[in-house]
Amino acid sequence: MNYLLPLALTLFFTAFPALLTAETHSDGLTIYYNNDVRGETEPCG
Amino acid sequence: MDAGSLLFERTSYPTGRAIEQVKITASGLVKAHNIMGYDAVGISAKDLAAGLDFLREEANKSDFSWLSANLVDFASGKPLFPPFVIKERADLKIAVIGLTGSDANVHLQKNGSAKVLPWQDVLPALVDKLSPQSDLIILLSSENEKENEKISQQFGTINILIETAMRPHNATGKIINNTLIAQTDKQGKYLGKLRVNWDRAGIWKEKKKPSKILERQELDRIDWQLKRLRSKGDPEKIYQDRPANLRAYRKLVTRQKELETILAAPPSNSVDTAKGKSTFQNKFLELDPKIVDDPTIGQLVMQIKRDVNALGKKRTTKTILPGFTGSKTCVSCHEEVAAKWDQTPHARAYQTLVEKGQQYNTNCLPCHVTGISMENKDKSLSIPKELFNVGCESCHGPSEKHSKKPGEAKMASTPASSLCLQCHSDEHDDDFNYERDMKLVH
């Protein structure tokens, strides 16, 4: 059992920064953007 | 979202059918953007082409926000549209600000009811107000490129700046003082897709060093060079008989003073991006013909075209274009060539519009009739039937003088490629080849 405690601690300290990051970090923001949709010539037909 | 110039291609139109037709298209664009679920659109000078009242009407029909922090009532100085909107997406509070380019004042002054304030007068207070209450600030700007760079230099807390197209191509995001600047090409040919991994510290991760480090390094080198030169005496005296050496020395002295001035300049609101953690991926999605048309939007587009055509159908009295007589005048002397022309698509150009229900659309007519260009397209609804189709005079010029005195008034024999390309542009004929296709004309 003694080896389990260091392993658990190792896993915790490995995961902790990621947990911190998850709280201060936002994934998955996608911005679709455009400009000058009319442009300078107009399509026809 | 859209940075602006959504509704119109120009900042002004002649009154009458011209403006009424483009208003139909503009209204249709608003409906389309409602369907597509847009969140915000910036107001540019072109969006005001049909007047403030029209834009207000369209804004009332829009499910998205029309934004401008600096388009204000002339008398009261109050914003005529919301300066900003705050959206919540991906657990972030995102403030979106609209900024109208100062070029709008050229046309607003004629009316006198509104004006565009300089960004320096409105952005500082607005950014100070929004920074504490938002995780990310986006600016939709129709200012010019130089002003947008100044804005970026001043505000490290405007995180994304989407600008109207100052350059004729997609611009991959560049970061100036923690502001990511991006734009797409015109006419909706591309859709920008910016995927952001945002760290709430609000600083972009950048690999480049701040520019002043480069100036400092250059100054260190020049200081060393001048110290070495002066260690042997006064270079002005040592090199007085060697003009090339003297010029080189003086050039170093001048550059030293320039760099000292740059480095001594008061610190700007520059952001140290060396420790930034926010990242982005910017792509441009091409409007590929293989992409299947959305049926709802497709129906909307067809209705717009029908409405535009119906408006144009109310013709005014016919007008004769000076100098143009129609191809029938040419046939009497050039029977063989005219017969060949009659077998070409040019001779049926008007009919192709009829078949598509667009024969009253002034955006299409200039390339399907004779004597009309995009500059005077408003006259295209009033020309006589003799000038329908791409006739002889489209390529060879007005024939009236030549028809009366053929020996004296010569006409252009072969049109330059530039004439053909006015209509056979990439947009309408991406397979056009002048050398090859000229042989098909007659």
Coordinates of C-alpha atoms in Angstrom, one line a residue:
Chain A
M1 CA 0.0 0.0 0.0
N2 CA 2.9 2.3 0.6
Y3 CA 3.6 2.8 -3.1
L4 CA 0.0 3.9 -3.7
L5 CA 0.3 7.1 -1.8
P6 CA 3.2 8.5 -3.8
L7 CA 1.4 7.4 -7.0
A8 CA -1.7 9.2 -6.0
L9 CA 0.2 12.3 -5.1
T10 CA 2.1 12.2 -8.4
L11 CA -1.2 11.9 -10.3
F12 CA -2.7 14.8 -8.3
F13 CA 0.2 17.1 -8.9
T14 CA 0.2 16.2 -12.5
A15 CA -3.5 17.0 -12.9
F16 CA -3.6 20.0 -10.6
P17 CA -2.1 22.5 -13.2
A18 CA -4.5 21.3 -15.8
L19 CA -7.4 21.8 -13.3
L20 CA -6.2 25.3 -12.6
T21 CA -5.9 25.9 -16.3
A22 CA -9.3 24.7 -16.9
E23 CA -10.7 27.3 -14.5
T24 CA -8.9 30.2 -16.1
H25 CA -9.0 28.9 -19.7
S26 CA -11.8 28.7 -22.1
D27 CA -11.7 26.4 -25.0
G28 CA -14.0 26.2 -27.9
L29 CA -14.8 29.8 -28.8
T30 CA -15.3 30.0 -32.5
I31 CA -15.9 33.4 -34.2
Y32 CA -17.2 33.4 -37.7
Y33 CA -16.6 36.8 -39.3
N34 CA -17.0 38.7 -42.5
N35 CA -16.6 42.2 -43.9
D36 CA -17.5 44.0 -47.1
V37 CA -20.0 41.4 -48.2
R38 CA -21.3 43.8 -50.9
G39 CA -17.8 44.4 -52.2
E40 CA -17.3 46.7 -55.2
T41 CA -19.0 44.8 -58.0
E42 CA -22.4 43.3 -57.9
P43 CA -23.2 39.8 -59.1
C44 CA -26.1 39.5 -61.5
G45 CA -28.2 36.9 -63.1
Chain B
M1 CA -20.2 38.9 -37.0
D2 CA -19.5 41.5 -39.7
A3 CA -17.2 44.5 -39.5
G4 CA -19.3 46.5 -41.9
S5 CA -20.2 47.4 -45.5
L6 CA -22.8 44.7 -45.5
L7 CA -25.7 46.5 -47.3
F8 CA -24.3 48.5 -50.1
E9 CA -21.3 48.6 -52.5
R10 CA -21.1 52.4 -52.6
T11 CA -21.4 55.3 -50.1
S12 CA -24.1 57.0 -52.3
Y13 CA -26.5 56.3 -55.1
P14 CA -28.5 58.5 -57.5
T15 CA -32.1 58.9 -56.5
G16 CA -34.8 57.0 -58.2
R17 CA -34.8 53.4 -59.3
A18 CA -31.0 53.0 -58.7
I19 CA -31.3 53.4 -54.9
E20 CA -34.7 51.6 -54.7
Q21 CA -33.2 48.5 -56.3
V22 CA -30.2 48.3 -54.0
K23 CA -32.5 48.9 -51.0
I24 CA -34.4 45.7 -52.0
T25 CA -31.1 43.8 -52.0
A26 CA -30.0 45.3 -48.7
S27 CA -33.3 44.3 -47.0
G28 CA -32.8 40.8 -48.4
L29 CA -29.3 40.7 -46.9
V30 CA -30.6 41.6 -43.5
K31 CA -33.2 38.8 -43.7
A32 CA -30.4 36.4 -44.7
H33 CA -28.2 37.4 -41.8
N34 CA -31.2 36.9 -39.5
I35 CA -31.5 33.3 -40.8
M36 CA -27.8 32.7 -40.5
G37 CA -27.9 33.8 -36.8
Y38 CA -25.4 36.7 -36.9
D39 CA -24.8 38.4 -33.6
A40 CA -23.4 41.8 -34.5
V41 CA -22.6 44.0 -37.5
G42 CA -20.5 47.2 -37.5
I43 CA -21.8 50.2 -39.3
S44 CA -19.6 51.6 -42.0
A45 CA -20.0 54.6 -44.4
K46 CA -21.4 52.3 -47.1
D47 CA -24.1 51.0 -44.8
L48 CA -25.4 54.6 -44.7
A49 CA -25.8 54.9 -48.4
A50 CA -29.6 54.8 -48.3
G51 CA -29.8 57.2 -45.3
L52 CA -30.1 56.8 -41.6
D53 CA -33.8 56.3 -41.6
F54 CA -33.4 53.2 -43.9
L55 CA -30.7 51.8 -41.7
R56 CA -32.9 52.3 -38.6
E57 CA -35.8 50.5 -40.3
E58 CA -33.5 47.6 -41.1
A59 CA -32.0 47.6 -37.7
N60 CA -35.5 47.2 -36.2
K61 CA -36.0 44.2 -38.4
S62 CA -32.6 42.7 -37.5
D63 CA -32.2 39.9 -35.0
F64 CA -28.6 41.0 -34.6
S65 CA -27.2 44.2 -33.3
W66 CA -26.0 47.1 -35.5
L67 CA -23.2 48.8 -33.6
S68 CA -21.5 52.1 -33.7
A69 CA -19.8 53.8 -30.7
N70 CA -19.1 57.0 -32.7
L71 CA -22.1 57.6 -35.1
V72 CA -23.9 60.3 -33.2
D73 CA -26.8 62.7 -33.5
F74 CA -25.3 66.0 -34.8
A75 CA -27.1 68.2 -32.2
S76 CA -27.0 66.1 -29.1
G77 CA -23.9 64.0 -29.7
K78 CA -25.7 60.9 -28.5
P79 CA -25.1 57.6 -30.3
L80 CA -27.7 56.7 -32.8
F81 CA -27.1 53.0 -32.5
P82 CA -25.9 50.8 -29.6
P83 CA -22.2 51.3 -29.1
F84 CA -21.6 47.8 -28.0
V85 CA -23.3 44.5 -27.0
I86 CA -22.2 41.9 -24.6
K87 CA -22.6 38.2 -25.5
E88 CA -21.9 35.2 -23.5
R89 CA -20.3 32.3 -25.3
A90 CA -18.1 29.4 -24.2
D91 CA -18.3 30.7 -20.6
L92 CA -16.9 34.0 -21.7
K93 CA -18.4 37.5 -21.5
I94 CA -17.6 39.0 -24.8
A95 CA -18.0 42.7 -25.5
V96 CA -18.4 43.7 -29.1
I97 CA -17.9 47.3 -30.0
G98 CA -18.7 48.9 -33.4
L99 CA -16.6 51.7 -34.8
T100 CA -17.6 53.7 -37.9
G101 CA -14.9 55.0 -40.1
S102 CA -14.4 58.8 -40.3
D103 CA -14.9 58.7 -44.1
A104 CA -18.6 58.6 -43.4
N105 CA -18.5 62.3 -42.5
V106 CA -18.1 63.2 -46.1
H107 CA -21.6 62.1 -46.8
L108 CA -23.2 62.8 -43.5
Q109 CA -22.2 66.4 -43.7
K110 CA -24.6 66.8 -46.7
N111 CA -27.5 65.9 -44.5
G112 CA -26.4 67.5 -41.3
S113 CA -28.3 65.3 -38.9
A114 CA -25.5 63.0 -37.8
K115 CA -21.7 62.8 -37.6
V116 CA -19.0 60.4 -36.8
L117 CA -16.8 61.3 -33.8
P118 CA -13.1 60.5 -33.8
W119 CA -12.3 57.2 -32.2
Q120 CA -10.0 59.0 -29.7
D121 CA -13.1 60.7 -28.3
V122 CA -15.1 57.6 -27.6
L123 CA -13.0 54.5 -27.3
P124 CA -11.0 55.3 -24.1
A125 CA -14.0 55.7 -21.8
L126 CA -15.8 52.8 -23.5
V127 CA -12.9 50.4 -23.2
D128 CA -12.3 51.4 -19.6
K129 CA -16.0 50.7 -18.9
L130 CA -16.1 47.3 -20.6
S131 CA -12.7 45.9 -19.6
P132 CA -13.8 45.0 -16.0
Q133 CA -17.1 43.5 -17.1
S134 CA -15.9 41.3 -20.0
D135 CA -13.4 38.6 -20.6
L136 CA -12.8 39.5 -24.2
I137 CA -13.3 42.7 -26.2
I138 CA -13.9 42.6 -30.0
L139 CA -13.9 45.8 -32.1
L140 CA -15.7 45.8 -35.5
S141 CA -14.0 48.7 -37.3
S142 CA -14.5 50.4 -40.6
E143 CA -11.7 52.8 -39.9
N144 CA -8.7 52.6 -42.2
E145 CA -5.7 50.3 -41.7
K146 CA -3.5 53.0 -40.2
E147 CA -6.1 54.1 -37.7
N148 CA -6.8 50.5 -36.7
E149 CA -3.1 50.0 -36.0
K150 CA -3.1 53.2 -33.9
I151 CA -6.1 51.8 -32.0
S152 CA -4.3 48.6 -31.4
Q153 CA -1.2 50.4 -30.2
Q154 CA -3.2 52.4 -27.7
F155 CA -5.5 49.7 -26.4
G156 CA -3.9 46.4 -25.2
T157 CA -7.3 45.4 -23.9
I158 CA -9.0 45.3 -27.3
N159 CA -8.3 41.7 -28.0
I160 CA -9.7 41.2 -31.5
L161 CA -10.1 43.8 -34.2
I162 CA -12.1 42.8 -37.3
E163 CA -11.7 45.5 -40.0
T164 CA -13.4 46.2 -43.3
A165 CA -11.3 45.2 -46.2
M166 CA -8.4 47.5 -46.7
R167 CA -6.5 44.9 -48.6
P168 CA -7.9 42.9 -51.4
H169 CA -7.4 39.5 -49.8
N170 CA -7.9 37.6 -46.6
A171 CA -5.5 38.8 -43.9
T172 CA -4.3 36.2 -41.5
G173 CA -4.5 37.5 -38.0
K174 CA -1.5 39.7 -37.0
I175 CA -1.1 40.9 -33.4
I176 CA -0.2 44.5 -32.6
N177 CA 0.1 45.2 -28.9
N178 CA -2.1 42.3 -27.9
T179 CA -4.8 43.1 -30.5
L180 CA -5.4 40.4 -33.1
I181 CA -6.3 42.1 -36.4
A182 CA -8.2 40.1 -39.1
Q183 CA -10.2 40.6 -42.2
T184 CA -11.6 38.5 -45.0
D185 CA -11.7 39.2 -48.8
K186 CA -14.7 41.1 -50.2
Q187 CA -18.1 39.9 -51.5
G188 CA -18.5 37.1 -49.0
K189 CA -16.1 34.9 -51.0
Y190 CA -14.6 33.7 -47.8
L191 CA -15.8 33.3 -44.3
G192 CA -13.3 33.9 -41.5
K193 CA -13.2 31.2 -38.8
L194 CA -11.3 32.2 -35.8
R195 CA -11.0 29.5 -33.2
V196 CA -9.8 31.0 -29.9
N197 CA -8.4 29.3 -26.8
W198 CA -8.8 32.2 -24.4
D199 CA -7.0 32.6 -21.1
R200 CA -8.7 35.0 -18.8
A201 CA -5.5 36.8 -18.2
G202 CA -6.3 38.2 -21.6
I203 CA -2.9 38.1 -23.3
W204 CA -2.2 36.5 -26.6
K205 CA 0.7 34.1 -26.8
E206 CA 3.3 35.7 -29.1
K207 CA 6.6 34.4 -30.3
K208 CA 8.0 37.7 -31.5
K209 CA 9.9 40.0 -29.2
P210 CA 8.6 43.5 -28.6
S211 CA 10.0 45.8 -31.4
K212 CA 11.9 48.1 -29.0
I213 CA 14.4 45.4 -28.2
L214 CA 15.5 45.4 -31.8
E215 CA 16.1 49.2 -31.6
R216 CA 18.0 48.8 -28.4
Q217 CA 20.3 46.2 -30.0
E218 CA 20.9 48.4 -33.0
L219 CA 21.7 51.3 -30.7
D220 CA 24.2 49.2 -28.7
R221 CA 26.0 48.3 -32.0
I222 CA 26.1 51.9 -33.2
D223 CA 27.4 53.1 -29.8
W224 CA 30.2 50.6 -30.0
Q225 CA 31.1 51.6 -33.6
L226 CA 31.2 55.3 -32.7
K227 CA 33.2 54.8 -29.6
R228 CA 35.8 52.9 -31.6
L229 CA 35.9 55.6 -34.3
R230 CA 36.3 58.4 -31.7
S231 CA 39.0 56.6 -29.8
K232 CA 41.4 57.8 -32.5
G233 CA 40.3 61.4 -32.4
D234 CA 37.6 63.6 -33.8
P235 CA 36.3 61.7 -36.9
E236 CA 35.1 65.1 -38.4
K237 CA 38.8 66.1 -38.6
I238 CA 40.3 62.7 -39.3
Y239 CA 37.9 62.0 -42.3
Q240 CA 37.8 65.6 -43.7
D241 CA 39.7 64.5 -46.8
R242 CA 37.8 61.2 -47.1
P243 CA 34.2 62.1 -48.0
A244 CA 32.9 58.5 -48.1
N245 CA 34.2 57.8 -44.6
L246 CA 32.9 61.1 -43.3
R247 CA 29.4 60.4 -44.8
A248 CA 29.3 56.9 -43.2
Y249 CA 30.3 58.4 -39.8
R250 CA 27.6 61.1 -40.0
K251 CA 25.1 58.5 -41.0
L252 CA 25.9 56.6 -37.8
V253 CA 25.5 59.7 -35.7
T254 CA 22.2 60.5 -37.2
R255 CA 20.9 57.0 -36.7
Q256 CA 22.1 57.1 -33.1
K257 CA 20.0 60.2 -32.4
E258 CA 17.0 58.7 -34.0
L259 CA 17.2 55.5 -31.9
E260 CA 17.7 57.5 -28.8
T261 CA 14.6 59.4 -29.5
I262 CA 12.6 56.3 -30.2
L263 CA 13.8 54.6 -27.0
A264 CA 13.2 57.7 -24.9
A265 CA 9.6 58.1 -26.1
P266 CA 7.1 57.7 -23.3
P267 CA 6.0 54.1 -22.8
S268 CA 2.8 53.3 -24.7
N269 CA 0.1 51.0 -23.3
S270 CA 2.1 48.1 -24.6
V271 CA 1.4 44.7 -23.4
D272 CA 4.1 42.2 -22.6
T273 CA 3.0 39.2 -24.6
A274 CA 6.0 37.1 -23.7
K275 CA 3.9 35.4 -21.0
G276 CA 0.6 35.3 -22.9
K277 CA -1.4 32.0 -22.9
S278 CA -4.3 32.7 -25.2
T279 CA -4.0 31.1 -28.7
F280 CA -5.9 31.2 -31.9
Q281 CA -6.3 29.5 -35.2
N282 CA -7.5 31.5 -38.1
K283 CA -8.9 29.9 -41.2
F284 CA -10.7 31.2 -44.3
L285 CA -13.5 29.0 -45.6
E286 CA -13.9 29.4 -49.3
L287 CA -17.4 29.9 -50.9
D288 CA -16.9 26.8 -53.0
P289 CA -19.4 26.1 -55.7
K290 CA -19.5 22.5 -54.5
I291 CA -21.1 23.7 -51.3
V292 CA -24.8 23.0 -51.5
D293 CA -27.1 26.0 -51.5
D294 CA -29.3 26.4 -48.4
P295 CA -32.9 26.1 -49.7
T296 CA -34.2 28.8 -47.4
I297 CA -31.6 31.3 -48.4
G298 CA -32.0 30.2 -52.0
Q299 CA -35.6 31.1 -52.0
L300 CA -34.8 34.4 -50.4
V301 CA -32.3 35.2 -53.1
M302 CA -34.8 34.3 -55.9
Q303 CA -37.4 36.6 -54.3
I304 CA -34.9 39.4 -54.1
K305 CA -34.1 39.0 -57.8
R306 CA -37.8 39.0 -58.7
D307 CA -38.4 42.1 -56.6
V308 CA -35.5 43.9 -58.2
N309 CA -36.6 43.0 -61.6
A310 CA -40.2 44.0 -60.9
L311 CA -39.0 47.5 -59.8
G312 CA -37.0 48.0 -62.9
K313 CA -40.0 47.0 -65.1
K314 CA -41.5 50.4 -64.4
R315 CA -39.6 52.0 -67.3
T316 CA -39.4 55.7 -68.0
T317 CA -39.7 57.1 -71.5
K318 CA -37.1 55.7 -73.9
T319 CA -33.9 57.6 -74.4
I320 CA -31.4 57.5 -77.3
L321 CA -27.8 57.3 -76.3
P322 CA -25.9 59.9 -78.3
G323 CA -24.0 58.4 -81.2
F324 CA -25.4 54.9 -80.9
T325 CA -27.7 53.7 -83.7
G326 CA -28.0 50.0 -83.1
S327 CA -26.6 47.1 -85.1
K328 CA -29.2 47.2 -87.8
T329 CA -27.5 50.3 -89.1
C330 CA -24.3 48.3 -89.6
V331 CA -25.9 45.4 -91.4
S332 CA -26.6 47.4 -94.6
C333 CA -22.8 47.6 -95.3
H334 CA -21.4 44.8 -93.2
E335 CA -23.9 42.0 -94.1
E336 CA -21.5 39.1 -93.9
V337 CA -20.0 40.0 -90.6
A338 CA -23.4 40.8 -89.1
A339 CA -24.7 37.4 -90.1
K340 CA -21.8 35.8 -88.3
W341 CA -22.4 37.9 -85.2
D342 CA -26.1 36.9 -85.3
Q343 CA -25.0 33.4 -84.6
T344 CA -23.0 34.2 -81.4
P345 CA -24.1 34.5 -77.8
H346 CA -23.6 38.3 -78.0
A347 CA -26.7 38.5 -80.3
R348 CA -28.8 36.8 -77.6
A349 CA -27.3 38.4 -74.5
Y350 CA -30.5 40.2 -73.6
Q351 CA -32.6 37.0 -74.0
T352 CA -30.4 35.3 -71.5
L353 CA -31.6 37.8 -68.9
V354 CA -35.2 37.4 -69.9
E355 CA -34.9 33.6 -69.4
K356 CA -33.6 34.3 -65.8
G357 CA -36.2 37.0 -65.1
Q358 CA -33.5 39.6 -64.7
Q359 CA -34.0 41.8 -67.8
Y360 CA -34.9 44.8 -65.7
N361 CA -32.0 44.4 -63.2
T362 CA -29.6 47.3 -63.8
N363 CA -26.8 45.4 -62.2
C364 CA -27.0 42.9 -65.1
L365 CA -28.1 45.0 -68.1
P366 CA -24.8 46.9 -68.8
C367 CA -23.1 43.6 -70.0
H368 CA -26.2 42.5 -72.0
V369 CA -27.0 45.6 -74.0
T370 CA -25.1 48.2 -76.1
G371 CA -23.9 51.6 -75.0
I372 CA -24.2 51.1 -71.3
S373 CA -21.4 50.7 -68.7
M374 CA -21.6 50.2 -65.0
E375 CA -21.1 54.0 -64.6
N376 CA -24.3 54.9 -66.4
K377 CA -26.3 51.7 -65.8
D378 CA -29.2 53.7 -64.5
K379 CA -30.0 54.5 -68.1
S380 CA -30.1 50.9 -69.1
L381 CA -33.8 50.7 -68.5
S382 CA -34.6 53.5 -70.9
I383 CA -32.7 52.4 -74.0
P384 CA -34.5 51.4 -77.2
K385 CA -34.8 47.8 -78.3
E386 CA -32.3 48.5 -81.1
L387 CA -29.6 48.6 -78.4
F388 CA -30.6 45.3 -76.8
N389 CA -27.9 42.6 -76.9
V390 CA -24.1 43.1 -77.2
G391 CA -24.2 44.7 -80.6
C392 CA -21.6 46.0 -83.0
E393 CA -21.2 49.2 -81.1
S394 CA -20.4 47.5 -77.9
C395 CA -16.9 46.6 -79.3
H396 CA -16.4 49.1 -82.1
G397 CA -17.9 52.2 -80.5
P398 CA -20.8 54.6 -81.5
S399 CA -21.6 54.3 -85.2
E400 CA -23.6 57.4 -86.1
K401 CA -20.8 59.4 -87.6
H402 CA -19.4 56.4 -89.4
S403 CA -22.8 55.5 -90.8
K404 CA -23.1 58.9 -92.3
K405 CA -19.5 59.3 -93.5
P406 CA -17.9 55.9 -93.6
G407 CA -14.7 57.1 -95.3
E408 CA -14.0 59.9 -92.8
A409 CA -15.2 58.5 -89.5
K410 CA -13.3 55.3 -88.8
M411 CA -14.3 52.9 -86.1
A412 CA -12.1 50.7 -83.8
S413 CA -11.5 47.5 -85.6
T414 CA -10.4 45.2 -82.8
P415 CA -11.3 46.1 -79.2
A416 CA -8.6 45.9 -76.5
S417 CA -8.8 43.1 -74.0
S418 CA -9.6 45.6 -71.3
L419 CA -12.9 46.3 -72.9
C420 CA -13.8 42.7 -73.0
L421 CA -12.7 42.1 -69.4
Q422 CA -15.2 44.7 -68.2
C423 CA -17.9 42.1 -68.6
H424 CA -15.9 38.9 -69.0
S425 CA -14.4 39.3 -65.6
D426 CA -13.3 36.4 -63.4
E427 CA -16.5 36.6 -61.5
H428 CA -18.7 36.2 -64.6
D429 CA -16.4 34.3 -66.9
D430 CA -13.5 32.6 -65.2
D431 CA -12.7 30.7 -68.4
F432 CA -12.3 33.8 -70.6
N433 CA -9.2 33.9 -72.8
Y434 CA -9.0 37.0 -74.9
E435 CA -6.8 35.5 -77.7
R436 CA -8.9 32.4 -78.0
D437 CA -12.3 33.9 -77.5
M438 CA -11.9 36.9 -79.9
K439 CA -12.0 34.4 -82.8
L440 CA -15.5 33.4 -81.7
V441 CA -17.0 36.8 -81.9
H442 CA -17.4 37.0 -85.6

